[in-house]
Amino acid sequence: MRTACIDVGSTFTKGLLVDLQDGSVCGRAAAATTSDTDVMDGLQGVLQQLGATPEEPVLVCSSAGGGLRLAVIGYEDAVTALAGHRVGLSAGARVVHVAAGRLSGADIVSLRAARPDVVLLVGGTDGGNSDVLLHNAARLAKARIAAPIVLAGNHAAATECHTVLAATGRSVTLADNVLPRIGELAPLSARAAIRQVFLRHVIGGKGLSTGPRFAELVRMATPDAVLQGVEVLAARRGQDILAIDIGGATSDVYSALIPRGEDVGVRREVSPAPRVLRTVEADLGMRWSATGIVDAVDRERLPLEADARDYAEVVSREIATLPEGEVAWTHELDLARAAAIVAVRRHARATRPGESPRALREVGLVLGSGGVLRYADPVAAGGVLQSVLADHGGGWIVPAAASAAVDTAYLLFAVGLLAQDHPEAAAALADHVGSGYIQPLG
């Protein structure tokens, strides 16, 4: 039996046809995402290229329309707000706003300006303070904010908060407390709720398709699928994984850490970091935000040739530009190298109060993704990743024994899509990540 795994991106729709018996790839296809008309047009075109039959199931993830924008509202910035922020990142969301404490009128204005797709409302450990959570629920109930709300705070106050919000017509989804006890982060229930809300409200509300079929097919946001793929890969290889996806608009960094030795069950932080984490750098894209890479390297005091700076100006204005010739590819890879280094530094370093640096010293594999790495000369693409492993002055602990590879076959998203319903096929497919493996058609 085979299944089609489809990623509907903002620019391209990519597909793989996967044999569920052994995880082999039977075909691949890509087409422009038809967001100007109906994304189902491009999706159907990819299915036809793959040769998928109507009887074969279709699993879809999507970042079309900008993906998932999440706002987090918590009790204390260094405790539950930080926990909520980390849960949001682990759900594949782009966290566009974080607020802590009792919401004021100005806070509501800032929240509305962030234009979140979903609001994650958290606060208080179970048995702890509930006043702030109740106050914020009442504020949101009266605010002119249409975004659905995931409520994942103090268990004792959750029912009352739900009643207050639902009384004014708000869409509210209950989840378990993200921080039930100090030092214990519990992201799974909130992650599932965010995904459910994303599918029910966000995908259908972005006007990507005129019919219901697309919303029925989409299982998760693309970053959520990739994050799950990284998690499966880490478990399959038995080692920590760091993945860097360098895109046209953002550079995303994913890490999956395996508890080992004395770290198993030990609580070292008030709001501990999740085992799997994704961070999004919206100023480090290869096209739409290419000039942001130049600004970032200057702040980080990294070198970047003048010609590469000029190239960034050009491609940020002409986003359809493709690198042609040795000179253009040199500049393209210079920008990719800079984006990768800065993105990993930000992922690894502590950036919020109460946060510790990400423990990446045991990473065994650094995996690259994104068009610039998939289509570059393999040696040059590997050099981009090696530059990350040589960043000993970046303020984070570089893994000493990591190897580097590129997901040239773009398999991670499919591994994540398969993980829940077809774990054995997902694990088998994960074995080929970084190898460019594909079973020939016919």
XYZ file of C-alpha atoms in Angstrom:
442
model
C 0.000 0.000 0.000
C 1.209 3.507 -0.827
C 0.336 6.979 0.456
C 0.989 10.422 -0.959
C 2.696 12.944 1.340
C 2.220 16.538 0.162
C 3.710 19.801 1.422
C 1.765 22.843 0.202
C 4.234 25.682 0.628
C 3.798 29.367 -0.081
C 5.679 29.026 -3.394
C 5.852 25.340 -4.341
C 3.791 22.235 -3.633
C 6.029 19.175 -3.184
C 4.970 15.555 -3.063
C 6.323 12.086 -2.321
C 4.648 8.745 -2.942
C 5.707 6.408 -0.131
C 5.378 2.635 0.148
C 3.984 1.974 3.626
C 5.489 -1.519 3.775
C 9.141 -0.494 3.701
C 9.149 3.330 3.671
C 10.622 3.486 0.174
C 9.894 6.472 -2.047
C 8.094 5.404 -5.233
C 7.939 8.854 -6.806
C 8.311 12.573 -6.263
C 6.807 15.650 -7.895
C 6.585 19.412 -7.500
C 4.491 22.227 -8.944
C 3.852 25.882 -8.261
C 1.405 26.472 -5.413
C -1.767 27.846 -6.992
C -2.674 30.183 -4.126
C -3.909 32.881 -6.539
C -6.731 30.574 -7.649
C -7.183 27.473 -5.490
C -4.357 25.497 -3.854
C -6.191 22.284 -4.709
C -5.355 22.885 -8.386
C -1.617 22.612 -7.734
C -2.112 19.792 -5.232
C -4.113 17.742 -7.736
C -1.418 18.383 -10.336
C 1.228 16.960 -8.003
C -0.923 13.885 -7.288
C -1.269 13.291 -11.017
C 2.494 13.584 -11.519
C 3.031 11.071 -8.729
C 0.621 8.628 -10.298
C -1.355 8.364 -7.070
C -4.649 6.513 -7.445
C -7.919 7.762 -5.910
C -7.851 4.836 -3.473
C -4.467 5.789 -2.023
C -4.603 8.052 1.058
C -3.242 11.585 0.923
C -1.482 13.273 3.873
C -0.941 17.018 3.596
C 0.923 19.657 5.562
C 0.877 23.336 4.663
C 2.651 26.617 5.271
C 0.758 28.426 2.498
C -0.704 31.741 3.548
C 2.093 32.376 6.035
C 1.844 29.304 8.259
C 0.680 29.580 11.864
C 1.033 32.868 13.796
C 0.747 32.353 17.551
C 0.445 34.793 20.460
C 1.264 33.644 24.007
C -0.191 35.192 27.165
C 1.166 34.012 30.504
C 1.506 34.797 34.197
C 5.205 35.597 34.654
C 7.634 36.253 31.811
C 10.263 33.887 33.216
C 7.848 31.092 34.131
C 4.540 30.342 32.403
C 4.924 32.881 29.573
C 8.296 31.333 28.774
C 6.774 27.841 29.011
C 3.976 28.868 26.631
C 6.470 30.407 24.229
C 8.448 27.172 24.145
C 5.312 25.080 23.639
C 4.304 27.322 20.739
C 7.659 26.874 19.068
C 7.464 23.125 19.603
C 4.081 23.126 17.847
C 5.604 24.511 14.673
C 4.176 27.980 15.184
C 5.782 31.324 14.595
C 5.390 33.135 17.918
C 4.563 36.717 16.963
C 3.680 38.095 20.408
C 4.354 37.261 24.061
C 2.725 39.034 27.022
C 3.030 38.363 30.749
C 1.043 39.477 33.771
C -2.344 41.176 33.902
C -3.352 42.374 30.458
C -3.968 46.120 30.183
C -5.715 48.066 27.450
C -2.341 48.782 25.838
C -1.506 45.074 25.950
C -4.701 44.275 24.046
C -3.794 46.867 21.414
C -0.353 45.259 21.002
C -1.929 41.815 20.797
C -4.311 42.912 18.043
C -1.441 44.547 16.130
C 0.436 41.210 16.101
C -2.438 39.610 14.101
C -2.167 36.129 15.617
C -3.992 33.184 14.090
C -4.228 31.529 17.519
C -3.835 32.785 21.106
C -2.273 30.434 23.673
C -3.510 31.464 27.136
C -1.482 30.009 30.007
C -0.766 30.873 33.629
C -0.190 29.373 37.032
C 0.897 25.897 38.030
C -1.805 23.445 39.117
C -2.703 24.454 42.649
C -0.917 27.783 42.256
C -2.060 31.336 41.544
C -5.126 31.634 39.287
C -5.943 35.344 39.604
C -3.894 36.446 36.595
C -5.283 33.687 34.396
C -8.865 34.617 35.331
C -8.149 38.323 34.759
C -6.668 37.685 31.331
C -9.528 35.413 30.311
C -11.988 38.170 31.224
C -9.937 40.724 29.244
C -9.825 38.534 26.173
C -13.542 37.833 26.447
C -14.251 41.548 26.006
C -11.493 42.328 23.490
C -12.064 42.746 19.755
C -9.882 39.751 18.923
C -11.349 37.059 16.720
C -8.475 34.553 16.923
C -9.392 31.221 18.539
C -7.922 30.587 21.976
C -6.138 27.521 23.340
C -6.448 27.542 27.132
C -3.652 25.598 28.864
C -3.232 27.066 32.332
C -4.021 26.358 35.984
C -6.267 23.293 36.007
C -8.441 24.538 38.887
C -9.333 27.756 37.024
C -9.620 26.298 33.525
C -13.380 25.590 33.606
C -14.234 29.066 34.895
C -11.962 30.689 32.291
C -13.553 28.600 29.552
C -17.027 29.688 30.672
C -16.041 33.367 30.712
C -14.564 33.220 27.216
C -17.308 31.083 25.689
C -19.992 33.411 27.088
C -18.882 36.129 24.643
C -18.711 33.805 21.663
C -15.014 33.119 21.729
C -13.742 29.860 20.246
C -11.908 28.126 23.097
C -10.094 24.782 23.155
C -9.088 23.338 26.529
C -5.733 21.624 27.005
C -3.707 20.406 29.961
C -1.581 22.916 31.839
C 1.727 23.492 30.025
C 3.488 23.922 33.389
C 1.636 21.719 35.909
C 4.500 21.955 38.407
C 7.576 24.111 38.672
C 10.296 22.481 36.594
C 7.909 20.244 34.598
C 7.025 21.282 31.060
C 4.072 19.346 29.575
C 3.732 20.438 25.941
C 1.933 17.529 24.267
C -1.698 18.375 25.052
C -1.282 22.051 24.117
C 0.625 21.098 20.949
C -2.246 18.824 19.915
C -4.793 21.537 20.688
C -2.871 24.146 18.683
C -2.716 21.739 15.755
C -6.464 21.052 16.047
C -7.262 24.773 16.071
C -4.890 25.378 13.173
C -6.698 22.769 11.089
C -10.207 23.803 12.087
C -9.923 27.576 11.970
C -6.709 28.762 10.352
C -6.433 26.589 7.223
C -10.107 27.113 6.399
C -9.930 30.820 7.217
C -7.051 31.777 4.936
C -9.128 31.472 1.773
C -6.667 29.072 0.158
C -9.380 26.873 -1.336
C -13.025 27.388 -2.224
C -14.117 23.898 -1.175
C -13.748 21.879 2.038
C -11.428 19.216 0.598
C -8.151 21.020 1.307
C -8.983 21.618 4.964
C -9.961 17.942 5.265
C -6.621 16.769 3.861
C -4.279 18.990 5.897
C -2.952 17.226 8.997
C -0.602 19.878 10.387
C 1.484 22.963 9.665
C 4.617 22.156 7.660
C 7.025 23.213 10.451
C 5.152 20.888 12.824
C 5.625 18.033 10.335
C 9.339 18.783 9.964
C 9.744 18.987 13.741
C 8.113 15.582 14.132
C 10.373 14.276 11.379
C 13.422 15.508 13.283
C 12.098 13.837 16.434
C 11.636 10.506 14.629
C 15.111 10.811 13.110
C 16.686 11.447 16.524
C 14.955 8.412 18.012
C 15.861 6.245 15.031
C 19.550 7.221 15.111
C 19.754 7.339 18.900
C 21.445 10.746 18.836
C 20.655 14.432 19.191
C 19.771 16.120 15.893
C 20.112 19.747 14.798
C 18.363 20.680 11.532
C 18.699 23.979 9.668
C 16.112 24.887 7.018
C 17.200 27.960 5.017
C 14.194 29.301 3.116
C 13.345 32.301 1.002
C 11.528 34.164 3.797
C 12.851 32.588 7.026
C 15.566 30.350 8.374
C 14.181 27.754 10.782
C 16.256 25.720 13.214
C 15.036 22.472 14.781
C 16.624 20.389 17.509
C 15.640 17.095 19.111
C 17.539 16.063 22.249
C 17.542 12.582 23.749
C 17.569 12.453 27.599
C 20.625 10.604 28.788
C 22.466 9.817 32.012
C 21.762 12.101 34.915
C 19.580 14.378 32.733
C 16.753 11.826 32.709
C 14.082 13.071 35.096
C 16.211 15.886 36.509
C 14.616 19.329 36.876
C 17.135 22.127 36.569
C 14.981 25.052 35.443
C 11.770 26.655 36.679
C 10.427 26.418 33.113
C 12.535 23.752 31.374
C 13.183 23.687 27.643
C 11.269 21.109 25.596
C 13.125 18.120 24.233
C 12.148 19.116 20.686
C 12.259 22.759 19.680
C 11.908 24.931 16.595
C 12.880 28.575 16.281
C 12.018 30.887 13.377
C 14.211 33.740 12.135
C 12.063 35.956 9.911
C 14.950 38.323 9.095
C 17.217 35.583 7.693
C 15.562 34.550 4.433
C 17.393 34.094 1.142
C 15.012 36.337 -0.817
C 12.281 38.313 0.955
C 14.546 39.131 3.911
C 18.007 38.817 2.340
C 19.011 42.286 3.524
C 18.204 41.124 7.051
C 21.071 38.653 6.743
C 23.437 41.562 6.068
C 22.145 43.452 9.107
C 22.432 40.322 11.257
C 26.045 39.566 10.336
C 26.993 43.139 11.165
C 25.389 42.836 14.604
C 27.166 39.517 15.138
C 30.442 40.910 13.727
C 30.692 38.194 11.106
C 32.496 38.764 7.801
C 30.548 39.116 4.541
C 32.036 40.202 1.227
C 30.837 43.468 -0.342
C 29.661 41.657 -3.477
C 27.492 39.336 -1.384
C 25.957 42.382 0.314
C 25.109 43.848 -3.084
C 23.697 40.505 -4.185
C 21.405 40.491 -1.113
C 20.003 43.880 -2.153
C 19.287 42.601 -5.653
C 17.566 39.342 -4.707
C 15.467 41.017 -1.998
C 13.958 43.190 -4.749
C 13.813 40.429 -7.373
C 12.716 37.424 -5.340
C 12.322 35.157 -8.385
C 16.067 35.376 -9.070
C 17.794 32.004 -9.423
C 21.581 31.746 -9.094
C 23.218 31.152 -12.448
C 26.951 30.706 -12.804
C 29.801 30.366 -10.357
C 29.800 33.976 -9.158
C 26.100 34.008 -8.295
C 26.381 30.666 -6.491
C 29.340 32.009 -4.493
C 27.206 34.897 -3.243
C 24.224 32.612 -2.651
C 26.287 30.296 -0.471
C 27.892 33.221 1.384
C 24.404 34.405 2.382
C 23.336 30.863 3.287
C 26.421 30.405 5.457
C 25.736 33.657 7.292
C 22.047 32.834 7.763
C 22.843 29.368 9.103
C 25.415 30.601 11.614
C 23.233 33.401 12.972
C 20.091 31.239 13.094
C 21.848 28.499 15.070
C 23.405 31.033 17.431
C 19.958 32.387 18.213
C 18.516 28.907 18.625
C 21.309 27.865 20.969
C 21.798 30.957 23.097
C 19.553 32.034 25.984
C 17.415 34.936 24.758
C 14.664 35.348 27.376
C 14.679 35.813 31.167
C 14.932 32.523 33.031
C 16.190 30.679 29.975
C 19.356 28.583 29.797
C 21.406 27.980 26.638
C 20.206 25.062 24.511
C 22.244 21.939 25.345
C 23.594 21.065 21.889
C 27.028 19.703 22.827
C 25.883 16.091 22.218
C 24.407 16.698 18.749
C 25.474 13.845 16.475
C 24.077 15.096 13.164
C 23.613 18.565 11.712
C 21.100 18.288 8.880
C 20.604 20.993 6.259
C 17.486 21.708 4.222
C 16.117 24.445 1.984
C 16.484 25.058 -1.730
C 19.874 26.716 -1.539
C 21.370 23.584 0.071
C 19.416 21.030 -1.947
C 20.436 22.515 -5.304
C 23.975 23.620 -4.494
C 27.043 21.547 -5.237
C 27.046 18.895 -2.461
C 30.523 19.811 -1.277
C 29.593 23.495 -1.094
C 26.338 22.734 0.717
C 28.254 20.629 3.220
C 30.636 23.541 3.687
C 27.734 25.728 4.858
C 26.954 23.224 7.604
C 30.617 22.771 8.495
C 30.839 26.532 9.052
C 28.186 26.167 11.753
C 30.238 23.428 13.399
C 33.294 25.703 13.301
C 31.503 28.622 15.019
C 33.431 28.394 18.282
C 33.138 32.115 18.968
C 29.365 32.282 18.668
C 28.450 32.120 22.326
C 27.196 28.531 22.281
C 28.831 25.143 22.813
C 29.557 23.614 19.415
C 29.073 19.824 19.254
C 32.493 18.233 19.042
C 31.622 15.005 17.232
C 28.780 15.976 14.896
C 28.634 15.016 11.239
C 26.797 17.012 8.563
C 24.373 16.015 5.807
C 21.778 17.647 3.549
C 18.198 16.406 3.176
C 18.546 16.587 -0.607
C 15.508 14.365 -1.166
C 13.330 16.522 1.137
C 12.079 13.626 3.235
C 11.725 15.109 6.728
C 8.245 16.558 6.220
C 6.988 13.158 4.996
C 8.556 11.386 7.986
C 6.605 13.746 10.247
C 3.349 13.279 8.348
C 3.637 9.493 8.605
C 4.759 9.382 12.238
C 1.388 9.161 13.965
C -0.544 6.676 11.820
C 2.351 4.820 10.162
C 5.266 4.879 12.625
C 7.120 1.949 11.065
C 7.042 3.510 7.600
C 8.129 6.839 9.113
C 11.086 5.194 10.838
C 12.108 3.367 7.656
C 11.875 6.561 5.601
C 13.935 8.390 8.240
C 16.788 5.981 7.568
C 17.202 7.591 4.157
C 17.204 11.231 5.287
C 20.430 12.831 4.128
C 21.177 10.152 1.561
C 19.121 11.415 -1.392
C 17.594 7.918 -1.610
C 14.706 7.229 -3.993
C 13.343 3.979 -5.391
C 13.083 4.319 -9.212
C 9.640 4.319 -10.770
C 8.451 1.498 -12.930
